[in-house]
Structure formats: structure tokens, C-alpha cells
Coordinates of C-alpha atoms and ligand atoms in Angstrom, one line a residue:
M1 CA -67.9 5.3 -62.7
F2 CA -68.2 6.6 -59.3
N3 CA -69.9 9.8 -59.1
T4 CA -67.8 12.3 -57.2
D5 CA -71.1 14.5 -57.3
I6 CA -72.3 12.3 -54.4
L7 CA -69.4 12.8 -52.3
R8 CA -69.4 16.3 -52.9
L9 CA -73.0 16.3 -51.9
L10 CA -72.7 14.2 -48.9
L11 CA -69.5 17.0 -48.0
A12 CA -72.2 19.5 -48.6
A13 CA -74.9 17.9 -47.0
L14 CA -73.2 16.3 -43.5
P15 CA -72.6 19.6 -41.2
L16 CA -75.7 20.8 -42.5
I17 CA -77.4 16.6 -41.3
T18 CA -75.9 16.2 -37.8
R19 CA -76.9 20.2 -37.1
F20 CA -80.2 19.7 -37.8
A21 CA -80.9 16.0 -36.1
L22 CA -79.2 17.0 -33.0
T23 CA -81.1 20.3 -32.9
R24 CA -84.0 18.0 -34.3
V25 CA -82.5 15.9 -30.8
L26 CA -82.8 19.0 -27.8
Q27 CA -85.7 20.0 -29.2
K28 CA -87.6 16.7 -28.9
I29 CA -86.2 16.6 -25.6
H30 CA -87.6 19.7 -24.4
A31 CA -90.9 19.5 -26.1
V32 CA -91.3 16.5 -24.0
H33 CA -90.5 18.5 -20.5
H34 CA -92.9 21.3 -22.4
S35 CA -95.6 18.8 -22.0
Y36 CA -95.8 18.9 -18.8
V37 CA -95.5 21.9 -17.5
Y38 CA -97.4 23.5 -20.1
R39 CA -100.9 24.4 -18.6
S40 CA -104.3 25.2 -20.5
V41 CA -106.0 28.0 -19.2
P42 CA -109.6 30.3 -20.3
N43 CA -108.9 33.2 -23.1
P44 CA -105.4 32.1 -23.5
K45 CA -103.1 34.9 -25.9
N46 CA -103.6 34.1 -29.4
V47 CA -100.4 33.8 -32.0
V48 CA -101.8 33.7 -35.3
V49 CA -100.6 32.0 -38.3
V50 CA -102.2 32.7 -41.7
G51 CA -101.1 30.1 -44.0
G52 CA -101.1 26.0 -43.5
S53 CA -98.7 25.0 -46.4
F54 CA -95.0 24.0 -45.9
A55 CA -94.0 27.5 -44.2
G56 CA -97.0 27.5 -41.8
I57 CA -97.2 24.5 -40.4
C58 CA -94.0 24.2 -39.6
L59 CA -94.5 27.4 -37.5
V60 CA -97.4 26.0 -36.3
R61 CA -95.8 22.1 -35.0
R62 CA -92.5 24.4 -33.5
L63 CA -95.0 27.4 -31.6
A64 CA -97.0 24.5 -30.2
E65 CA -93.6 22.1 -28.5
T66 CA -92.2 26.2 -26.8
L67 CA -95.8 28.3 -26.6
P68 CA -95.2 28.9 -22.7
T69 CA -99.2 28.4 -20.3
G70 CA -101.0 31.8 -21.8
W71 CA -100.6 31.4 -24.7
R72 CA -101.7 29.3 -28.1
V73 CA -101.2 29.0 -31.6
V74 CA -104.0 29.5 -34.3
L75 CA -103.7 28.3 -37.4
V76 CA -105.9 29.6 -40.2
E77 CA -106.0 27.9 -43.2
R78 CA -108.8 28.0 -45.7
N79 CA -108.1 24.6 -47.6
S80 CA -109.2 21.4 -46.2
H81 CA -106.5 19.2 -46.3
I82 CA -102.7 20.7 -46.5
H83 CA -101.8 20.7 -51.1
Y84 CA -99.3 18.7 -51.4
V85 CA -98.2 20.8 -54.6
F86 CA -95.2 18.8 -55.9
N87 CA -97.0 16.3 -56.9
F88 CA -99.9 18.1 -58.9
P89 CA -98.2 18.4 -61.5
R90 CA -98.0 14.1 -61.7
F91 CA -101.4 13.7 -60.3
S92 CA -103.0 16.0 -63.2
V93 CA -101.2 13.3 -65.9
I94 CA -102.1 9.8 -64.8
K95 CA -104.9 8.9 -63.0
G96 CA -105.7 6.8 -60.2
H97 CA -104.1 9.1 -57.4
E98 CA -104.7 12.4 -57.2
Q99 CA -106.5 12.2 -53.5
K100 CA -102.7 11.3 -51.8
A101 CA -102.0 14.9 -52.8
F102 CA -104.6 16.1 -50.4
I103 CA -103.2 15.1 -46.2
P104 CA -105.3 15.9 -43.5
Y105 CA -104.5 18.5 -41.0
D106 CA -105.8 16.2 -38.2
R107 CA -102.8 15.1 -36.1
V108 CA -100.1 17.3 -37.5
V109 CA -99.6 18.9 -34.5
R110 CA -100.2 15.5 -32.3
G111 CA -98.6 14.7 -29.3
R112 CA -98.8 18.2 -28.3
P113 CA -100.4 19.6 -24.9
E114 CA -103.6 20.4 -24.9
G115 CA -105.0 23.3 -25.2
V116 CA -102.1 25.2 -27.2
F117 CA -103.0 24.6 -30.5
K118 CA -106.5 25.1 -32.4
R119 CA -107.5 25.6 -36.1
V120 CA -109.7 28.2 -37.9
R121 CA -110.8 27.0 -41.5
G122 CA -111.9 30.4 -43.3
R123 CA -110.1 32.6 -45.3
V124 CA -109.0 35.5 -44.2
E125 CA -109.9 38.7 -46.1
R126 CA -108.1 41.1 -44.2
V127 CA -105.5 42.0 -41.4
E128 CA -106.8 44.8 -38.9
E129 CA -104.5 46.0 -35.4
G130 CA -104.6 42.5 -33.0
A131 CA -107.0 40.8 -35.4
V132 CA -107.2 38.9 -38.6
V133 CA -110.5 38.9 -39.8
L134 CA -112.5 36.6 -42.0
E135 CA -114.7 36.2 -45.1
T136 CA -117.3 34.8 -42.7
G137 CA -116.8 37.9 -40.9
E138 CA -115.0 36.0 -38.8
R139 CA -112.6 37.7 -36.2
V140 CA -109.0 36.1 -35.0
E141 CA -107.4 38.1 -32.4
W142 CA -103.8 38.3 -32.2
E143 CA -101.0 39.2 -30.3
Y144 CA -98.6 38.4 -32.6
L145 CA -99.1 37.4 -36.3
A146 CA -97.0 35.1 -38.9
V147 CA -98.6 35.7 -42.8
A148 CA -97.8 32.7 -44.6
T149 CA -99.8 32.8 -47.9
G150 CA -97.1 31.5 -50.1
C151 CA -98.4 31.9 -53.5
S152 CA -100.9 32.1 -56.3
Q153 CA -99.8 30.0 -59.7
P154 CA -102.1 28.7 -62.5
F155 CA -103.3 25.2 -62.1
P156 CA -102.1 22.8 -62.7
A157 CA -98.8 24.5 -59.6
R158 CA -102.0 25.4 -57.8
L159 CA -105.6 24.8 -57.5
G160 CA -108.4 27.1 -57.7
T161 CA -110.9 25.0 -55.3
T162 CA -110.0 24.6 -50.9
E163 CA -112.2 21.4 -50.8
K164 CA -110.3 18.0 -51.3
E165 CA -113.1 16.6 -53.4
E166 CA -113.4 19.6 -55.7
G167 CA -109.4 19.7 -55.9
C168 CA -109.9 15.6 -56.7
E169 CA -112.4 16.7 -59.8
E170 CA -110.2 19.3 -60.7
L171 CA -107.1 16.9 -61.7
R172 CA -109.4 14.6 -62.7
A173 CA -110.4 16.5 -65.5
F174 CA -107.7 17.7 -66.8
Q175 CA -105.7 13.7 -66.7
D176 CA -109.2 13.5 -68.9
R177 CA -108.1 16.0 -70.8
V178 CA -104.0 14.9 -71.6
T179 CA -106.3 11.5 -72.1
A180 CA -107.7 12.1 -75.1
A181 CA -104.9 15.3 -76.1
G182 CA -102.5 14.3 -79.3
S183 CA -100.8 17.1 -79.0
V184 CA -99.7 19.2 -76.3
A185 CA -97.5 22.6 -75.4
L186 CA -96.2 23.6 -72.0
V187 CA -95.8 27.1 -72.1
G188 CA -92.6 28.1 -69.2
G189 CA -89.8 26.1 -68.8
G190 CA -89.8 26.1 -64.7
A191 CA -89.8 23.3 -63.2
V192 CA -93.8 23.0 -63.4
G193 CA -93.3 22.9 -67.2
V194 CA -90.3 20.4 -67.5
E195 CA -92.1 18.0 -64.8
M196 CA -95.2 17.9 -66.8
A197 CA -93.4 17.5 -70.6
A198 CA -91.7 14.6 -69.3
D199 CA -94.0 13.4 -68.0
I200 CA -96.7 13.0 -70.4
K201 CA -94.2 12.1 -72.8
S202 CA -93.2 9.2 -70.6
Y203 CA -96.6 7.8 -69.5
F204 CA -98.2 8.7 -73.5
P205 CA -95.1 8.4 -76.1
E206 CA -97.4 8.3 -78.6
K207 CA -98.4 12.5 -78.2
R208 CA -96.3 14.8 -79.6
V209 CA -95.4 16.7 -76.8
V210 CA -93.4 20.6 -77.1
L211 CA -92.3 22.6 -74.1
V212 CA -91.3 26.5 -74.9
H213 CA -89.6 28.6 -72.8
S214 CA -88.8 31.8 -73.2
R215 CA -85.7 31.7 -72.1
E216 CA -82.8 29.8 -73.7
Q217 CA -82.2 28.4 -70.1
L218 CA -84.8 25.9 -68.9
L219 CA -84.8 25.6 -65.0
P220 CA -83.9 29.3 -64.7
R221 CA -83.7 29.9 -61.0
F222 CA -81.1 26.6 -60.8
G223 CA -77.8 27.1 -62.9
K224 CA -76.8 26.2 -66.1
R225 CA -75.8 21.9 -65.5
L226 CA -79.2 21.3 -64.6
H227 CA -81.2 22.9 -67.8
E228 CA -78.4 21.2 -69.6
H229 CA -79.9 17.5 -68.3
A230 CA -83.3 18.4 -68.5
L231 CA -82.8 19.6 -71.8
K232 CA -80.9 15.8 -72.7
V233 CA -83.2 13.6 -71.1
L234 CA -86.7 15.6 -73.0
T235 CA -85.0 15.0 -76.3
E236 CA -84.4 11.5 -75.2
L237 CA -87.8 10.7 -74.3
G238 CA -88.4 12.6 -77.2
A239 CA -90.0 15.7 -76.4
E240 CA -89.8 19.4 -78.8
V241 CA -88.4 22.2 -76.6
R242 CA -88.3 25.7 -78.1
L243 CA -85.9 27.9 -76.6
G244 CA -86.2 31.8 -76.8
E245 CA -89.9 31.7 -77.6
R246 CA -92.4 33.9 -75.8
P247 CA -95.4 32.6 -78.3
T248 CA -98.5 34.2 -78.5
V249 CA -101.9 32.5 -77.6
E250 CA -105.2 32.5 -79.8
K251 CA -107.7 31.1 -77.7
K252 CA -106.7 32.5 -74.1
D253 CA -108.6 32.2 -70.9
D254 CA -107.6 31.3 -67.5
N255 CA -106.1 28.5 -68.6
V256 CA -106.1 27.8 -71.5
V257 CA -107.3 24.5 -71.9
D258 CA -108.8 22.8 -75.6
A259 CA -108.6 19.0 -76.0
A260 CA -111.4 18.8 -77.9
G261 CA -110.5 21.6 -79.7
Q262 CA -107.7 23.3 -80.7
S263 CA -105.1 26.1 -79.4
T264 CA -103.3 27.8 -81.8
L265 CA -99.3 29.2 -80.4
R266 CA -97.9 31.7 -82.8
F267 CA -93.8 31.8 -82.6
K268 CA -91.4 34.7 -83.6
N269 CA -90.7 33.8 -87.0
G270 CA -94.4 33.9 -87.4
T271 CA -95.3 30.2 -88.3
E272 CA -98.1 29.3 -86.2
E273 CA -98.8 25.6 -84.7
G274 CA -102.2 23.9 -83.5
F275 CA -102.1 21.6 -80.4
H276 CA -105.1 19.7 -78.6
L277 CA -104.1 20.9 -75.3
V278 CA -102.0 24.4 -74.5
V279 CA -101.0 24.5 -71.1
P280 CA -99.3 27.7 -69.4
C281 CA -97.1 27.1 -66.6
T282 CA -95.7 30.5 -66.1
G283 CA -96.5 33.0 -63.4
Q284 CA -95.8 33.5 -59.7
R285 CA -98.0 36.1 -57.3
A286 CA -97.3 36.3 -53.7
N287 CA -100.6 36.3 -51.8
V288 CA -100.7 39.7 -50.2
D289 CA -104.0 41.2 -50.2
I290 CA -104.7 40.6 -46.5
I291 CA -102.2 42.6 -45.8
E292 CA -102.2 45.1 -48.5
S293 CA -104.4 47.4 -46.9
F294 CA -103.2 47.4 -43.5
I295 CA -99.9 48.1 -44.3
P296 CA -99.2 49.2 -47.7
D297 CA -95.8 50.2 -47.4
A298 CA -94.6 46.5 -46.8
I299 CA -95.3 45.3 -50.2
S300 CA -92.0 45.3 -52.0
K301 CA -92.4 47.1 -55.1
T302 CA -90.4 45.0 -57.1
T303 CA -91.2 41.4 -56.1
G304 CA -94.7 41.8 -55.1
E305 CA -93.6 40.1 -52.1
I306 CA -93.7 41.0 -48.3
K307 CA -90.6 43.3 -47.3
V308 CA -89.0 41.5 -43.5
D309 CA -86.3 42.4 -41.8
D310 CA -83.5 39.5 -41.3
K311 CA -85.4 38.4 -38.0
L312 CA -88.3 37.9 -40.6
Q313 CA -90.1 40.7 -39.0
V314 CA -92.1 42.9 -41.6
T315 CA -91.1 46.4 -42.2
G316 CA -92.9 49.0 -44.4
D317 CA -93.9 53.0 -43.1
K318 CA -92.1 51.7 -39.8
P319 CA -90.8 48.5 -38.2
Y320 CA -93.7 45.6 -37.3
P321 CA -92.0 43.9 -34.1
N322 CA -95.3 41.8 -33.2
I323 CA -96.0 40.9 -37.1
F324 CA -93.6 38.1 -38.9
A325 CA -93.7 37.3 -42.8
L326 CA -92.2 33.9 -43.5
G327 CA -92.4 30.8 -47.2
D328 CA -92.9 32.0 -50.4
V329 CA -94.6 35.5 -49.4
A330 CA -91.9 36.4 -47.5
E331 CA -89.6 38.7 -49.4
S332 CA -86.7 36.7 -47.3
G333 CA -83.5 36.8 -49.6
G334 CA -83.9 32.3 -49.7
P335 CA -84.9 30.6 -52.3
K336 CA -88.5 30.2 -52.9
M337 CA -88.7 26.6 -52.0
G338 CA -90.4 23.7 -49.3
R339 CA -87.0 23.2 -47.7
A340 CA -86.3 27.1 -47.1
G341 CA -89.7 27.5 -45.9
A342 CA -88.9 25.1 -43.1
F343 CA -85.5 27.2 -41.9
Q344 CA -87.3 30.4 -41.8
A345 CA -90.1 28.9 -39.8
E346 CA -87.2 28.2 -36.7
I347 CA -86.2 31.4 -36.8
V348 CA -89.7 32.8 -36.8
C349 CA -90.8 30.8 -34.0
Q350 CA -86.6 32.0 -31.5
N351 CA -88.1 35.7 -32.5
I352 CA -91.6 34.7 -31.2
I353 CA -90.1 33.1 -27.9
S354 CA -88.0 35.9 -27.1
R355 CA -90.7 38.7 -27.5
I356 CA -93.1 37.9 -25.8
H357 CA -90.3 36.4 -22.7
D358 CA -89.6 40.6 -23.4
Q359 CA -86.9 39.8 -24.7
E360 CA -85.2 41.0 -28.3
P361 CA -85.0 38.6 -30.9
G362 CA -82.0 37.6 -31.6
A363 CA -82.1 34.7 -34.3
I364 CA -81.4 35.4 -37.4
Y365 CA -82.2 33.7 -41.1
R366 CA -79.4 33.2 -43.2
P367 CA -80.6 31.0 -46.8
N368 CA -78.0 28.3 -46.2
E369 CA -76.8 25.7 -49.8
A370 CA -79.7 23.1 -48.8
E371 CA -82.7 25.3 -49.0
G372 CA -82.3 25.7 -52.8
A373 CA -81.7 21.9 -53.1
I374 CA -85.0 20.3 -55.5
K375 CA -85.3 16.8 -56.5
L376 CA -87.0 17.2 -60.0
T377 CA -88.7 14.5 -61.7
L378 CA -87.9 13.8 -65.2
G379 CA -90.6 11.3 -66.4
Q380 CA -92.2 8.2 -64.9
D381 CA -88.7 6.3 -64.9
E382 CA -85.9 9.5 -63.7
H383 CA -85.4 11.8 -61.5
C384 CA -81.9 14.1 -60.2
M385 CA -80.9 16.0 -56.7
Y386 CA -79.6 19.5 -57.6
M387 CA -78.0 21.6 -55.5
Q388 CA -75.8 24.8 -56.0
M389 CA -73.1 25.8 -53.5
S390 CA -72.5 28.9 -52.7
N391 CA -68.8 29.3 -54.5
G392 CA -71.2 28.5 -58.0
Q393 CA -70.7 24.4 -57.6
E394 CA -73.2 22.6 -59.3
L395 CA -73.5 19.4 -58.2
L396 CA -76.1 17.3 -59.3
L397 CA -77.4 13.2 -59.0
P398 CA -78.9 12.3 -61.8
H399 CA -81.3 8.3 -60.5
K400 CA -83.1 6.5 -62.2
G401 CA -86.5 4.0 -61.2
G402 CA -89.2 5.8 -58.8
N403 CA -92.9 4.6 -58.7
D404 CA -96.4 6.8 -59.6
E405 CA -97.0 8.4 -56.5
L406 CA -93.4 9.9 -55.8
D407 CA -92.1 10.9 -52.3
V408 CA -95.8 11.2 -51.0
R409 CA -96.2 8.3 -48.3
R410 CA -93.1 9.6 -46.6
F411 CA -95.1 13.1 -46.4
W412 CA -98.3 11.5 -44.9
R413 CA -96.0 10.2 -42.7
E414 CA -94.4 13.2 -41.6
F415 CA -98.1 15.1 -41.0
G416 CA -98.4 12.0 -38.5
V417 CA -100.8 9.9 -40.9
D418 CA -100.9 7.3 -42.5
V419 CA -101.6 7.3 -46.8
D420 CA -104.0 4.2 -46.8
K421 CA -105.5 3.3 -43.4
D422 CA -106.6 7.6 -43.0
S423 CA -107.5 8.5 -46.5
E424 CA -111.3 9.5 -45.4
L425 CA -110.0 12.1 -42.5
Ligands
LIG501 C1 -94.9 21.6 -59.2 C2 -94.2 22.5 -57.6 C3 -92.9 21.2 -57.3 C4 -92.1 22.1 -56.3 N1 -91.3 20.9 -55.6 C5 -90.9 21.8 -54.6 C6 -89.1 20.7 -54.3 O1 -88.9 19.9 -55.1 N2 -88.8 20.5 -53.2 C7 -89.2 22.1 -52.3 O2 -88.4 22.6 -51.3 N3 -89.5 23.0 -53.0 C8 -90.3 22.6 -54.0 N4 -92.1 23.6 -54.6 C9 -91.9 25.1 -53.9 C10 -92.7 24.5 -52.8 O3 -93.8 23.8 -52.8 C11 -93.1 25.8 -52.4 O4 -92.0 26.5 -52.0 C12 -93.8 25.7 -51.0 O5 -94.9 25.4 -51.4 C13 -94.2 27.2 -50.0 O6 -94.6 27.1 -49.6 P1 -95.1 28.5 -48.4 O7 -96.2 27.9 -47.3 O8 -95.0 29.6 -48.6 O9 -96.7 28.1 -49.6 P2 -97.9 28.1 -49.9 O10 -97.4 26.4 -49.9 O11 -98.1 28.6 -51.4 O12 -98.8 27.7 -49.0 C14 -99.7 28.9 -48.8 C15 -100.8 28.8 -47.5 O13 -101.4 29.7 -47.0 C16 -103.1 29.5 -47.1 N5 -103.4 30.8 -47.7 C17 -103.7 31.7 -48.8 N6 -104.0 33.0 -48.4 C18 -104.9 32.6 -47.5 C19 -105.8 33.6 -46.5 N7 -106.2 35.0 -47.2 N8 -107.0 32.9 -45.8 C20 -106.1 31.3 -45.4 N9 -105.2 30.7 -45.9 C21 -104.4 31.1 -47.1 C22 -102.8 28.4 -48.7 O14 -104.0 28.1 -48.7 C23 -101.9 27.4 -48.1 O15 -101.8 27.0 -48.0 C24 -92.3 23.3 -55.7 C25 -93.6 24.0 -55.9 C26 -94.2 23.4 -57.1 C27 -95.5 24.3 -57.6

């Protein structure tokens, strides 16, 4: 039967895709012209971007094709490779693909003129007037600063390490724990908990998998229809879903993992259940520490994120016209999704370029429906596309089939590298 959601999704996406494609063609033409007119000069002024993930990289790439002579973009990032977090849940369950979740930075700005881009590897400790200070003591001066430091979450949503090899080790160690565990409880029914529960149960049907969630709706950042679909697929796979439960965990450390022994969950009716592996999939905290001491008023008391205006300029006790924030770290009103960071990068780029040319920034950020769309993996052979329209209508496209490594190849290509040929970078 024809799924009318396909038609609705196409109709909703078509204007956006057309506008995006046309804009990108014009940007590429401009980038070619830019590569001829841009000149590398000694001691250029810096636009510093802290954080090289979905939001930060998009901004760096756009600045590298638009900054005038006399300026350059400096990316400061602590990780050795781009962390492709979308696949961390999958690659923490199945073996042999973990290295693909670390994409080299080497070619993110390929084809851009010499001198327009510099990458500095290191963790920024604090922001000062006109400079960021790394934990090594190194200072990187800025005329304009963009903060794209994202969020911290417990493993497996994010890793505790910054080196590729250590990251692979972290994922492999967890795969071993999953393999060894006869029973697994995932605590938290957001995207990470749902995806992991479905993956573990579909790759290891013999294991007991329980997903525990504090609310009555899974994936509460999305609509009811996605909850119903995820619940149906999980149940068909044989996973147990407990809603409205906030169990206490007897054995608690940073990452409650104990495949050898047992962790006990205590439920509201007083019952206790032991699991070989308990995985907390909750808690997201914006990485605001670098700016906190410089502009304490810029940190939102409600969300803990960096306050920005609709031009994505940081606001606090006063406006900070030379400092921008974007992506998950910014209280922008947009969804906490990679796609939203990309749209915000365009706004920040345009506003920085305007300021450099002594013009009032005019680009305004207004979240669009596509930014909140999600491709949710539901086990080895199933995923769905979901999007909520501004009128509340929910579009859902279930899909059978897929492969173990998900979309990772496409993202390597997007960043100018090949997952097979460039794996040593
Ligand atoms: C499992 C999972 C699946 C997801 N699936 C989707 C999806 O299907 N579609 C979608 O659109 N979104 C998805 N998301 C959400 C998406 O990953 C985030 O919205 C996105 O990563 C946010 O990007 P960001 O650049 O703002 O921040 P982050 O990705 O958090 O990156 C921040 C960067 O800043 C760096 N950094 C932080 N502090 C410092 C410092 N002090 N010094 C130097 N560097 C620093 C970090 O190392 C990191 O590279 C998913 C998230 C998870 C966890």
C-alpha cells in the first residue's frame, strides 16, 4: 500500500532541498572566485572556532570559502579525529567497525586557498578578552570567536577519550561486556537507549534486554507516533520496555557496567532485579565551562546552555557582538541535532562576514522542520525516518534493510576522505 507519509515528506522537504541545493551551487561558484582572489598574508586576524564537530566544522568550511584576505579561520579541537557519534551505540555493540567512527580532520577544508585555515589540536581551558587559552598554556588570539563545544553525555553517547586508538579500545571493551552479559538493562528511553536496546536484542536475540524509562513516552523530544513505532518494534524484537520507572541502581559509578558480576535495579513497587550489565543512557550537559568564568551571565539558569540572540551572538550582562555560539551548546531554540548545527553555522558565518565588513549582521536564525528530523535505527534490519511538521503533523517512514556500519561511508566522503583508503590517517 502506498504510504501517504512519503508524499507528505517529499512535499515538505522539496522546497527546503531546492533552496539548499540552489544556495550551495551559488556558494560553490563564490568559493571558486574566492580561491582566486584570497591572498595569504603574514599575521592575519583570526576567527577562532572552538569545537570541530557537526556545527563547528560546517562553520569552519563556510568561513574558509568566504573570509577576505587578511583573515583566517582557526579551529581549536581537542579530539584527534571527528567523533561520528551517530554510530557509537551500534559500534559499542557489534565488533569490527569501531575505527570507522573516527573520521580524519585532514581534508575537511580541501580545495580552499593556502593560509585561510589553521587547525590547533588541544583543549581550550578558558576564554579571555581577545584570546582562548589552551590547557598547555598556549594562547590563540581572536577577533571573532565561535563556541561550538557541544554536550557531554555518558558512554556510549560520547567517549571519555580524545585519541582515536583509545576511543576504539573503549568501544571494544564495551563490546566484550555486551558479549559476556546474559542480561542487559538500558536506563533511559531517548534515542541512545532505544537504539542500543534494539541493537543488542537483534544482534544477540538470546540475551534478556530491558529498556527502562522514567516517562510514559519513549523518545520524549519527539512526538507520540515515534514512541508507538519504537515500542512496537522493540516488543516484536523481544525486548522488555518498562515505562514510568525511575529505578535506583545499587552499584553506581560513572558508567554502571559490570558484566562479570551483577548490578541491581530497584523498581517503584519495591522489586529488585539483577542484570549483568546496566547502561545509563541519560543526562546531557552543555560544555560551557570555557566561557563560564569570562561571561558568567551568558549561562542560562534554566538550560545550562550559552544564551544567544536570534543572530546567535552571545548575550549576558550585555551583548557580545564578537562572540557567537552554535550547535548543542547554544540556547538557540533549535533542536539538539547535527542538522540544526549546520543551519546555525550558515547564520554565524554570514553575521561574522558582515561584521568584518563593518555592516550590521542581518542573518536571523529560525529553526525549520527539517532540523528536527531523525533517522532512528531500530536493530540490525530496521530503521525509520521521522519528522514533525510545524502544524504538529507527524511523518514516519519505516524501512527494512540496512547494513552494520549504517551511513558512515557517506559521512567520510562528506569530509573528503574514503573509509577504506584513508583509514590510516
Ligand atoms: C547516539 C546519537 C545519535 C544521534 N543521531 C542524530 C541524527 O540521526 N541526526 C542528527 O541530526 N543528530 C543526531 N544526534 C545529535 C547530534 O549528534 C548532535 O546534535 C551533534 O553532535 C551536536 O553537534 P555540535 O557540533 O554542536 O557538538 P558536539 O558534537 O558535541 O561536538 C562538540 C565538539 O567540541 C569539542 N570540544 C568541547 N569542548 C572543547 C574544549 N574545551 N576544547 C576543544 N574542543 C572542545 C568536542 O571534542 C567536540 O568535537 C545524535 C546524537 C547521539 C549521541
